Short mmCIF file of C-alpha atoms in Angstrom, two decimals:
data_model
loop_
_atom_site.label_atom_id
_atom_site.label_comp_id
_atom_site.label_asym_id
_atom_site.label_seq_id
_atom_site.Cartn_x
_atom_site.Cartn_y
_atom_site.Cartn_z
CA UNK J 1 -38.23 -17.16 1.65
CA UNK J 2 -38.27 -20.94 1.88
CA UNK J 3 -34.91 -22.68 1.46
CA UNK J 4 -35.06 -25.77 -0.73
CA UNK J 5 -32.76 -28.52 0.47
CA UNK J 6 -30.17 -29.55 -2.09
CA UNK J 7 -30.48 -33.30 -2.64
CA UNK J 8 -28.24 -35.24 -4.96
CA UNK J 9 -26.87 -32.11 -6.54
CA UNK J 10 -23.71 -32.19 -8.60
CA UNK J 11 -21.43 -29.40 -9.66
CA UNK J 12 -18.37 -29.22 -11.86
CA UNK J 13 -16.09 -26.33 -12.77
CA UNK J 14 -14.18 -26.15 -15.99
CA UNK J 15 -14.00 -24.69 -19.46
CA UNK J 16 -16.82 -26.30 -21.44
CA UNK J 17 -18.01 -25.24 -24.87
CA UNK J 18 -21.65 -24.51 -25.77
CA UNK J 19 -22.09 -27.93 -27.39
CA UNK J 20 -20.90 -29.68 -24.26
CA UNK J 21 -23.18 -27.56 -22.11
CA UNK J 22 -26.17 -28.38 -24.27
CA UNK J 23 -25.26 -32.07 -24.25
CA UNK J 24 -25.26 -32.03 -20.45
CA UNK J 25 -28.99 -31.23 -20.59
CA UNK J 26 -30.07 -33.96 -23.00
CA UNK J 27 -32.33 -35.44 -20.30
CA UNK J 28 -34.93 -32.69 -20.82
CA UNK J 29 -35.84 -29.62 -22.89
CA UNK J 30 -33.16 -26.93 -22.64
CA UNK J 31 -32.76 -23.30 -23.48
CA UNK J 32 -29.46 -21.50 -24.11
CA UNK J 33 -29.15 -17.77 -23.49
CA UNK J 34 -26.32 -15.32 -24.19
CA UNK J 35 -25.84 -12.31 -21.94
CA UNK J 36 -24.86 -8.73 -22.64
CA UNK J 37 -21.99 -7.30 -20.60
CA UNK J 38 -22.31 -3.89 -18.97
CA UNK J 39 -19.65 -1.19 -18.72
CA UNK J 40 -21.20 0.36 -15.59
CA UNK J 41 -19.20 1.05 -12.45
CA UNK J 42 -20.76 -1.33 -9.93
CA UNK J 43 -20.91 -0.86 -6.17
CA UNK J 44 -19.77 -4.33 -5.19
CA UNK J 45 -18.17 -5.09 -1.84
CA UNK J 46 -14.49 -5.67 -1.02
CA UNK J 47 -13.20 -4.09 -4.19
CA UNK J 48 -12.71 -0.75 -5.93
CA UNK J 49 -11.65 2.62 -4.56
CA UNK J 50 -11.92 3.44 -0.87
CA UNK J 51 -12.14 6.62 1.18
CA UNK J 52 -9.64 7.23 3.98
CA UNK J 53 -11.08 7.89 7.44
CA UNK J 54 -9.29 8.12 10.77
CA UNK J 55 -10.06 8.95 14.35
CA UNK J 56 -8.04 9.63 17.52
CA UNK J 57 -8.23 9.09 21.26
CA UNK J 58 -6.01 11.50 23.15
CA UNK J 59 -4.89 11.25 26.75
CA UNK J 60 -8.05 13.08 27.88
CA UNK J 61 -10.33 10.92 25.71
CA UNK J 62 -10.87 13.69 23.14
CA UNK J 63 -10.80 13.79 19.33
CA UNK J 64 -12.77 10.64 18.58
CA UNK J 65 -14.90 11.53 15.55
CA UNK J 66 -17.51 8.84 14.92
CA UNK J 67 -18.37 7.68 11.43
CA UNK J 68 -21.30 9.53 9.86
CA UNK J 69 -24.09 7.39 8.47
CA UNK J 70 -25.17 9.74 5.71
CA UNK J 71 -21.60 10.38 4.57
CA UNK J 72 -20.96 6.65 4.23
CA UNK J 73 -24.24 6.11 2.42
CA UNK J 74 -23.28 8.87 0.02
CA UNK J 75 -19.99 7.11 -0.75
CA UNK J 76 -21.92 4.03 -1.85
CA UNK J 77 -24.92 5.59 -3.58
CA UNK J 78 -23.22 8.58 -5.22
CA UNK J 79 -19.71 7.27 -5.90
CA UNK J 80 -20.19 3.47 -5.97
CA UNK J 81 -17.55 3.25 -3.21
CA UNK J 82 -18.34 0.46 -0.77
CA UNK J 83 -15.36 0.50 1.56
CA UNK J 84 -13.42 2.81 3.84
CA UNK J 85 -10.05 2.60 5.49
CA UNK J 86 -10.63 3.24 9.19
CA UNK J 87 -7.46 4.03 11.11
CA UNK J 88 -8.13 3.87 14.85
CA UNK J 89 -5.41 5.85 16.63
CA UNK J 90 -4.74 4.75 20.21
CA UNK J 91 -2.65 7.68 21.45
CA UNK J 92 -3.87 7.42 25.04
CA UNK J 93 -2.93 3.77 25.32
CA UNK J 94 0.69 3.81 24.12
CA UNK J 95 1.66 3.81 27.80
CA UNK J 96 -1.43 2.09 29.27
CA UNK J 97 -2.23 -1.63 29.13
CA UNK J 98 -6.01 -1.44 29.50
CA UNK J 99 -8.25 0.08 26.85
CA UNK J 100 -11.08 2.29 28.10
CA UNK J 101 -14.56 0.71 27.92
CA UNK J 102 -15.74 4.02 26.45
CA UNK J 103 -13.21 3.70 23.65
CA UNK J 104 -14.28 0.13 22.88
CA UNK J 105 -17.91 1.30 22.77
CA UNK J 106 -17.00 3.97 20.22
CA UNK J 107 -15.36 1.37 17.97
CA UNK J 108 -18.42 -0.87 18.22
CA UNK J 109 -20.64 2.05 17.26
CA UNK J 110 -18.52 2.76 14.18
CA UNK J 111 -18.97 -0.80 12.96
CA UNK J 112 -22.74 -0.54 13.47
CA UNK J 113 -22.74 2.64 11.41
CA UNK J 114 -20.72 1.02 8.63
CA UNK J 115 -23.14 -1.92 8.50
CA UNK J 116 -26.19 0.34 8.37
CA UNK J 117 -24.58 2.38 5.58
CA UNK J 118 -23.78 -0.71 3.50
CA UNK J 119 -20.00 -0.37 3.47
CA UNK J 120 -17.16 -2.57 4.65
CA UNK J 121 -14.09 -1.51 6.59
CA UNK J 122 -10.38 -1.90 5.96
CA UNK J 123 -9.20 -1.79 9.57
CA UNK J 124 -5.92 -0.49 10.96
CA UNK J 125 -4.86 0.37 14.50
CA UNK J 126 -1.96 2.71 15.20
CA UNK J 127 -0.60 4.75 18.09
CA UNK J 128 0.91 7.82 16.51
CA UNK J 129 1.24 10.21 13.61
CA UNK J 130 4.20 12.58 13.17
CA UNK J 131 3.63 16.12 14.40
CA UNK J 132 6.02 17.48 11.78
CA UNK J 133 8.49 16.35 9.15
CA UNK J 134 10.98 14.82 9.51
CA UNK J 135 9.55 12.90 12.47
CA UNK J 136 11.32 13.14 15.81
CA UNK J 137 12.11 10.57 18.50
CA UNK J 138 10.21 9.31 20.45
CA UNK J 139 7.67 8.40 17.79
CA UNK J 140 4.98 7.34 20.24
CA UNK J 141 4.11 3.69 19.60
CA UNK J 142 3.86 0.91 22.21
CA UNK J 143 6.07 -2.09 23.10
CA UNK J 144 5.14 -5.56 21.94
CA UNK J 145 3.77 -6.81 25.27
CA UNK J 146 1.32 -3.90 25.42
CA UNK J 147 0.35 -4.24 21.76
CA UNK J 148 -0.58 -7.90 22.26
CA UNK J 149 -2.66 -7.02 25.34
CA UNK J 150 -4.51 -4.41 23.30
CA UNK J 151 -5.14 -6.87 20.46
CA UNK J 152 -6.60 -9.35 22.96
CA UNK J 153 -8.98 -6.67 24.24
CA UNK J 154 -10.00 -5.74 20.70
CA UNK J 155 -10.56 -9.36 19.64
CA UNK J 156 -14.22 -9.62 20.76
CA UNK J 157 -15.12 -6.48 18.79
CA UNK J 158 -13.33 -7.69 15.68
CA UNK J 159 -15.07 -11.05 15.87
CA UNK J 160 -18.49 -9.52 16.52
CA UNK J 161 -18.12 -7.30 13.47
CA UNK J 162 -16.26 -9.63 11.12
CA UNK J 163 -19.17 -9.44 8.67
CA UNK J 164 -18.32 -5.81 7.82
CA UNK J 165 -14.53 -6.10 8.00
CA UNK J 166 -12.94 -6.49 4.59
CA UNK J 167 -9.41 -7.03 5.88
CA UNK J 168 -7.25 -5.95 8.85
CA UNK J 169 -3.93 -4.27 8.15
CA UNK J 170 -1.20 -5.30 10.57
CA UNK J 171 -0.81 -1.74 11.91
CA UNK J 172 0.19 -1.02 15.55
CA UNK J 173 3.93 -0.75 14.78
CA UNK J 174 5.37 2.69 14.01
CA UNK J 175 3.97 5.96 12.74
CA UNK J 176 0.66 5.48 10.91
CA UNK J 177 0.97 1.77 11.79
CA UNK J 178 3.21 1.26 8.76
CA UNK J 179 6.08 -0.40 10.60
CA UNK J 180 9.00 1.95 9.94
CA UNK J 181 9.46 4.87 12.38
CA UNK J 182 9.09 3.02 15.68
CA UNK J 183 10.39 3.25 19.24
CA UNK J 184 10.26 -0.49 19.93
CA UNK J 185 10.46 -2.60 16.75
CA UNK J 186 13.70 -1.29 15.21
CA UNK J 187 16.51 1.09 16.11
CA UNK J 188 14.72 4.42 16.62
CA UNK J 189 17.77 6.34 15.38
CA UNK J 190 17.99 4.22 12.23
CA UNK J 191 14.66 2.50 11.45
CA UNK J 192 16.30 0.43 8.71
CA UNK J 193 18.13 -1.55 11.43
CA UNK J 194 15.76 -4.31 12.56
CA UNK J 195 17.27 -6.92 14.88
CA UNK J 196 16.28 -10.56 15.15
CA UNK J 197 14.42 -9.73 18.35
CA UNK J 198 12.64 -6.86 16.60
CA UNK J 199 11.49 -9.30 13.93
CA UNK J 200 10.31 -11.75 16.57
CA UNK J 201 8.30 -8.94 18.17
CA UNK J 202 6.80 -7.91 14.83
CA UNK J 203 5.84 -11.51 14.18
CA UNK J 204 4.19 -11.71 17.60
CA UNK J 205 1.94 -8.77 16.67
CA UNK J 206 0.83 -10.35 13.40
CA UNK J 207 0.27 -13.77 14.99
CA UNK J 208 -1.80 -12.18 17.76
CA UNK J 209 -3.95 -10.47 15.13
CA UNK J 210 -4.47 -13.71 13.21
CA UNK J 211 -5.49 -15.43 16.44
CA UNK J 212 -7.88 -12.60 17.32
CA UNK J 213 -9.69 -12.76 13.97
CA UNK J 214 -12.04 -15.42 12.60
CA UNK J 215 -10.30 -17.94 10.37
CA UNK J 216 -11.71 -16.43 7.18
CA UNK J 217 -10.40 -12.91 7.83
CA UNK J 218 -6.98 -11.93 6.52
CA UNK J 219 -4.24 -9.57 7.68
CA UNK J 220 -2.17 -7.42 5.34
CA UNK J 221 1.47 -6.45 5.90
CA UNK J 222 3.16 -3.36 4.52
CA UNK J 223 5.99 -5.01 2.55
CA UNK J 224 6.45 -8.46 1.05
CA UNK J 225 9.65 -8.90 3.05
CA UNK J 226 7.62 -8.68 6.27
CA UNK J 227 5.69 -11.79 5.29
CA UNK J 228 8.79 -13.53 4.00
CA UNK J 229 10.83 -12.81 7.14
CA UNK J 230 8.07 -13.65 9.62
CA UNK J 231 7.23 -16.97 7.96
CA UNK J 232 10.68 -17.97 6.69
CA UNK J 233 9.73 -17.76 3.01
CA UNK J 234 12.05 -17.03 0.09
CA UNK J 235 11.17 -14.25 -2.27
CA UNK J 236 10.12 -14.83 -5.87
CA UNK J 237 7.44 -17.19 -7.08
CA UNK J 238 9.08 -20.01 -5.12
CA UNK J 239 8.05 -18.55 -1.76
CA UNK J 240 4.51 -17.51 -2.67
CA UNK J 241 1.23 -19.32 -2.11
CA UNK J 242 0.24 -22.25 -4.28
CA UNK J 243 -3.28 -23.33 -5.11
CA UNK J 244 -2.94 -26.23 -2.68
CA UNK J 245 -2.06 -23.88 0.20
CA UNK J 246 -4.71 -21.26 -0.53
CA UNK J 247 -7.47 -20.81 2.07
CA UNK J 248 -6.14 -23.58 4.32
CA UNK J 249 -6.18 -21.32 7.39
CA UNK J 250 -2.40 -21.20 7.77
CA UNK J 251 -0.61 -17.87 8.44
CA UNK J 252 0.79 -17.90 4.89
CA UNK J 253 -2.72 -18.26 3.46
CA UNK J 254 -4.06 -15.43 5.65
CA UNK J 255 -1.40 -12.74 5.18
CA UNK J 256 -1.79 -10.40 2.22
CA UNK J 257 -0.20 -7.11 1.17
CA UNK J 258 -0.84 -3.37 1.16
CA UNK J 259 1.43 -0.97 -0.69
CA UNK J 260 0.97 2.59 0.51
CA UNK J 261 3.59 4.09 -1.81
CA UNK J 262 2.43 2.44 -5.00
CA UNK J 263 4.23 3.75 -8.11
CA UNK J 264 6.26 6.34 -6.16
CA UNK J 265 9.76 5.14 -7.15
CA UNK J 266 11.43 2.07 -8.65
CA UNK J 267 11.11 0.26 -5.29
CA UNK J 268 7.99 2.16 -4.15
CA UNK J 269 9.93 3.96 -1.41
CA UNK J 270 11.29 0.76 0.11
CA UNK J 271 8.25 -1.47 -0.38
CA UNK J 272 10.34 -3.87 -2.47
CA UNK J 273 13.68 -4.90 -1.01
CA UNK J 274 14.80 -7.82 -3.19
CA UNK J 275 17.70 -7.65 -5.62
CA UNK J 276 16.49 -7.55 -8.31
CA UNK J 277 13.22 -5.85 -7.35
CA UNK J 278 11.30 -8.08 -9.74
CA UNK J 279 11.72 -11.03 -7.37
CA UNK J 280 9.53 -9.35 -4.74
CA UNK J 281 7.01 -8.41 -7.40
CA UNK J 282 6.95 -12.01 -8.64
CA UNK J 283 6.29 -13.07 -5.05
CA UNK J 284 3.37 -10.65 -4.69
CA UNK J 285 1.98 -11.48 -8.14
CA UNK J 286 1.74 -15.18 -7.27
CA UNK J 287 0.66 -14.62 -3.66
CA UNK J 288 -2.20 -12.30 -4.60
CA UNK J 289 -3.93 -14.96 -6.63
CA UNK J 290 -5.24 -15.95 -3.17
CA UNK J 291 -4.68 -13.05 -0.74
CA UNK J 292 -5.67 -9.38 -1.05
CA UNK J 293 -3.47 -6.57 -2.38
CA UNK J 294 -4.34 -2.89 -2.16
CA UNK J 295 -2.96 0.46 -1.10
CA UNK J 296 -2.50 4.02 -2.21
CA UNK J 297 -0.32 6.10 -4.51
CA UNK J 298 1.91 8.65 -2.79
CA UNK J 299 3.98 10.60 -5.35
CA UNK J 300 3.87 11.57 -9.00
CA UNK J 301 6.62 9.61 -10.73
CA UNK J 302 6.24 9.65 -14.51
CA UNK J 303 6.44 7.42 -16.49
CA UNK J 304 6.05 4.75 -13.79
CA UNK J 305 2.98 6.43 -12.29
CA UNK J 306 1.38 7.03 -15.71
CA UNK J 307 -1.76 5.10 -16.56
CA UNK J 308 -0.28 2.44 -18.85
CA UNK J 309 2.36 1.50 -16.29
CA UNK J 310 -0.09 1.67 -13.37
CA UNK J 311 -2.74 -0.44 -15.08
CA UNK J 312 -0.25 -3.12 -16.08
CA UNK J 313 1.07 -3.36 -12.53
CA UNK J 314 -2.36 -3.39 -10.89
CA UNK J 315 -3.30 -6.26 -13.18
CA UNK J 316 -0.05 -8.13 -12.52
CA UNK J 317 -0.30 -7.73 -8.73
CA UNK J 318 -4.07 -8.33 -8.57
CA UNK J 319 -5.03 -5.06 -6.91
CA UNK J 320 -8.40 -5.22 -5.17
CA UNK J 321 -8.54 -1.67 -3.84
CA UNK J 322 -6.94 1.78 -4.00
CA UNK J 323 -7.29 5.04 -2.07
CA UNK J 324 -9.43 7.56 -3.97
CA UNK J 325 -8.21 10.45 -1.77
CA UNK J 326 -4.45 10.17 -2.29
CA UNK J 327 -2.32 10.98 -4.19
CA UNK J 328 -4.46 13.45 -6.20
CA UNK J 329 -1.69 14.26 -8.68
CA UNK J 330 -1.20 10.60 -9.58
CA UNK J 331 -4.91 9.82 -9.86
CA UNK J 332 -5.49 13.07 -11.76
CA UNK J 333 -2.82 12.11 -14.29
CA UNK J 334 -4.88 9.07 -15.28
CA UNK J 335 -7.65 11.26 -16.72
CA UNK J 336 -10.67 9.34 -18.00
CA UNK J 337 -8.83 6.06 -17.41
CA UNK J 338 -9.90 6.40 -13.78
CA UNK J 339 -13.20 4.86 -14.88
CA UNK J 340 -11.38 1.74 -16.03
CA UNK J 341 -9.73 1.51 -12.62
CA UNK J 342 -13.16 1.80 -10.97
CA UNK J 343 -14.36 -1.07 -13.12
CA UNK J 344 -11.37 -3.39 -12.81
CA UNK J 345 -10.06 -3.04 -9.25
CA UNK J 346 -10.81 -6.37 -7.61
CA UNK J 347 -13.28 -8.72 -9.25
CA UNK J 348 -15.72 -7.94 -12.06
CA UNK J 349 -17.95 -10.94 -12.68
CA UNK J 350 -20.37 -11.22 -15.58
CA UNK J 351 -22.55 -13.85 -17.21
CA UNK J 352 -21.51 -14.94 -20.70
CA UNK J 353 -23.87 -17.80 -21.51
CA UNK J 354 -26.34 -20.05 -19.73
CA UNK J 355 -28.03 -23.32 -20.60
CA UNK J 356 -31.04 -24.45 -18.58
CA UNK J 357 -33.67 -27.15 -18.25
CA UNK J 358 -36.91 -25.41 -19.18
CA UNK J 359 -39.54 -27.96 -18.08
CA UNK J 360 -39.57 -30.63 -15.41
CA UNK J 361 -41.81 -32.37 -12.89
CA UNK J 362 -42.05 -31.66 -9.14
CA UNK J 363 -38.76 -32.70 -7.59
CA UNK J 364 -37.30 -33.39 -11.02
CA UNK J 365 -33.81 -32.54 -12.16
CA UNK J 366 -33.04 -28.99 -13.27
CA UNK J 367 -29.67 -28.72 -14.94
CA UNK J 368 -27.86 -25.47 -15.44
CA UNK J 369 -24.62 -24.54 -17.13
CA UNK J 370 -23.31 -21.03 -16.55
CA UNK J 371 -20.26 -19.40 -18.08
CA UNK J 372 -19.03 -16.55 -15.88
CA UNK J 373 -16.21 -14.21 -16.80
CA UNK J 374 -13.99 -12.31 -14.37
CA UNK J 375 -12.75 -9.18 -16.12
CA UNK J 376 -11.36 -7.62 -12.94
CA UNK J 377 -7.77 -7.53 -11.79
CA UNK J 378 -8.30 -9.97 -8.91
CA UNK J 379 -10.48 -12.80 -7.71
CA UNK J 380 -12.78 -12.21 -4.74
CA UNK J 381 -10.72 -12.77 -1.58
CA UNK J 382 -13.71 -13.52 0.65
CA UNK J 383 -16.02 -16.49 0.48
CA UNK J 384 -19.37 -16.07 -1.21
CA UNK J 385 -22.45 -18.25 -0.87
CA UNK J 386 -23.58 -19.17 -4.39
CA UNK J 387 -27.30 -19.84 -4.60
CA UNK J 388 -29.70 -20.72 -7.39
CA UNK J 389 -33.05 -19.07 -6.73
CA UNK J 390 -36.41 -20.32 -8.00
CA UNK J 391 -38.58 -17.20 -7.82
CA UNK J 392 -42.31 -17.94 -8.11
CA UNK J 393 -45.44 -15.85 -7.79
CA UNK J 394 -46.30 -17.29 -4.38
CA UNK J 395 -43.17 -19.04 -3.16
CA UNK J 396 -39.48 -18.76 -3.81
CA UNK J 397 -36.72 -21.24 -3.04
CA UNK J 398 -32.97 -20.92 -2.69
CA UNK J 399 -30.57 -23.78 -3.37
CA UNK J 400 -26.97 -23.60 -2.16
CA UNK J 401 -24.43 -24.54 -4.81
CA UNK J 402 -20.98 -25.83 -3.80
CA UNK J 403 -19.07 -23.22 -5.80
CA UNK J 404 -16.27 -20.94 -4.54
CA UNK J 405 -15.93 -17.58 -6.35
CA UNK J 406 -12.49 -17.12 -4.77
CA UNK J 407 -11.33 -19.58 -7.42
CA UNK J 408 -12.76 -17.52 -10.30
CA UNK J 409 -9.41 -16.06 -11.23
CA UNK J 410 -8.81 -12.70 -12.86
CA UNK J 411 -9.05 -12.77 -16.64
CA UNK J 412 -10.64 -16.22 -16.84
CA UNK J 413 -13.99 -17.73 -17.74
CA UNK J 414 -15.36 -20.38 -15.39
CA UNK J 415 -18.15 -22.79 -16.23
CA UNK J 416 -20.43 -23.71 -13.38
CA UNK J 417 -22.43 -26.84 -14.14
CA UNK J 418 -25.01 -28.04 -11.62
CA UNK J 419 -27.99 -30.33 -11.24
CA UNK J 420 -30.57 -29.41 -8.59
CA UNK J 421 -34.08 -30.58 -7.74
CA UNK J 422 -37.01 -28.47 -8.82
CA UNK J 423 -39.60 -27.12 -6.35
CA UNK J 424 -42.33 -29.58 -5.42
CA UNK J 425 -45.11 -27.06 -6.09
CA UNK J 426 -46.12 -26.87 -9.76
CA UNK J 427 -45.82 -23.49 -11.41
CA UNK J 428 -43.50 -21.17 -13.31
CA UNK J 429 -40.29 -20.13 -11.62
CA UNK J 430 -37.84 -17.48 -12.69
CA UNK J 431 -34.20 -18.52 -12.25
CA UNK J 432 -31.84 -16.15 -10.48
CA UNK J 433 -28.32 -16.30 -9.12
CA UNK J 434 -27.51 -15.00 -5.65
CA UNK J 435 -23.86 -14.40 -4.73
CA UNK J 436 -24.52 -13.68 -1.08
CA UNK J 437 -22.22 -12.57 1.69
CA UNK J 438 -21.69 -15.65 3.87
CA UNK J 439 -22.55 -13.75 7.07
CA UNK J 440 -26.13 -14.74 8.01
CA UNK J 441 -27.18 -11.26 9.10
CA UNK J 442 -26.06 -9.81 5.76
CA UNK J 443 -28.37 -12.22 3.92
CA UNK J 444 -31.51 -10.62 5.34
CA UNK J 445 -33.90 -8.75 3.07
CA UNK J 446 -32.43 -5.51 4.45
CA UNK J 447 -28.79 -6.23 3.70
CA UNK J 448 -28.63 -8.77 0.87
CA UNK J 449 -29.28 -6.16 -1.86
CA UNK J 450 -26.33 -4.15 -0.51
CA UNK J 451 -23.84 -6.89 0.30
CA UNK J 452 -24.55 -9.44 -2.47
CA UNK J 453 -22.56 -9.33 -5.73
CA UNK J 454 -24.11 -7.61 -8.72
CA UNK J 455 -22.96 -9.17 -11.99
CA UNK J 456 -21.69 -6.82 -14.70
CA UNK J 457 -24.51 -7.48 -17.14
CA UNK J 458 -27.31 -5.40 -18.63
CA UNK J 459 -30.82 -6.04 -17.33
CA UNK J 460 -30.02 -8.78 -14.81
CA UNK J 461 -29.82 -7.04 -11.42
CA UNK J 462 -32.76 -7.09 -9.01
CA UNK J 463 -32.01 -4.20 -6.66
CA UNK J 464 -34.83 -5.11 -4.29
CA UNK J 465 -33.53 -8.63 -3.59
CA UNK J 466 -29.84 -8.57 -4.49
CA UNK J 467 -30.36 -11.38 -7.00
CA UNK J 468 -29.11 -11.59 -10.58
CA UNK J 469 -31.92 -12.49 -12.97
CA UNK J 470 -30.81 -15.22 -15.38
CA UNK J 471 -33.62 -14.32 -17.76
CA UNK J 472 -34.98 -17.86 -17.79
CA UNK J 473 -38.04 -19.59 -16.40
CA UNK J 474 -38.52 -23.22 -15.40
CA UNK J 475 -41.98 -24.69 -15.65
CA UNK J 476 -42.77 -27.36 -13.08
CA UNK J 477 -45.68 -29.38 -14.46
CA UNK J 478 -48.49 -30.72 -12.31
CA UNK J 479 -47.85 -34.32 -13.39
#
């Protein structure tokens, strides 16, 4: 497909009415079209429910179970689930500085499988699981110096496969990588006692991860206090990200949240530590306008874990993802409302109305005005490349638009207004919108239909290309 260079294009975002949109196209004939929303569950990336997967690497190199291509494809095609949590357990290396080349090769192979299956990966590394309950000392994790060495060895793999990594959870510290029962980062006999040096060591792990990852990838921590303590932030809205700080590459802009005891108790089993608890929730609610939040439920706790309470909190805290495998009693208690969760976790973008230039000359101005609604609980937390596509019988052209879907906030309607230059070849061109993954290899004809965003409208999706059909043609005249 030929890429048409964008020359003299303009774009504005705002809340414009239909009359204003039509007025913006007074330079040529225009057509206005309304779109029908769909209630389908859509298999879009970096949002929705996930499946839990984990693998191990014992002292003798055993127990690594590779990802299965057909299983992952089934998640996406049969369940509309496009992401997995992959916990890589490093049991062998808790006492060894150097990771085995064979182990690194297995991780690389897993990422290749995920890409081929069309799913993305929520990544976590950990050293140990409990062998019984309650857990016993030693727990089995590694000291900070060794953890940082391991992160440095993993960095090339994480960078090579950043296109299929949704987010990296901070991991490494404690049982399951959740930061509590640990031999080295708190008092093993009383994990609630975390010294200043322990906090410095925990911060070193997170900073090493941020350094190992590309600038656009984020890290999630297990509790809001972890972010607050590591970065010297107060709790409440005061300490959370502002619009001016969002996506600036700083640690604050790259650290999100995962709550793996969502709804389990008033403080979610120690997830929230502020007094009152609402201060930490206010912090997360503001922060997650710009960083990802997700997790899993872990105990039935009516009425807090009931649907009405859960839905209100997922909306407030901008949940992008949730574990579909756990806890079955909590998810089962939601009944048919589980479909609403499948629809609303993360972003849910749909076309409302469009106004278009219908006829122009070669190289002439084509003006578009699109109203897009986000009915999900969160904005996209990864960049997207927004492209207007002129699809002709013989040639097609893509034009990059300077829009950022990360700013299309939950519960809002955004108007995208742009002027682009028409193709030079006369003919009739169908207009389409492509919300592509920014990774070049995921924009190929093989991957774009899987990794591009499908809008929640009826009759607009082109499954063969990954484009959204705007239902409008532009005629480029021969004169």
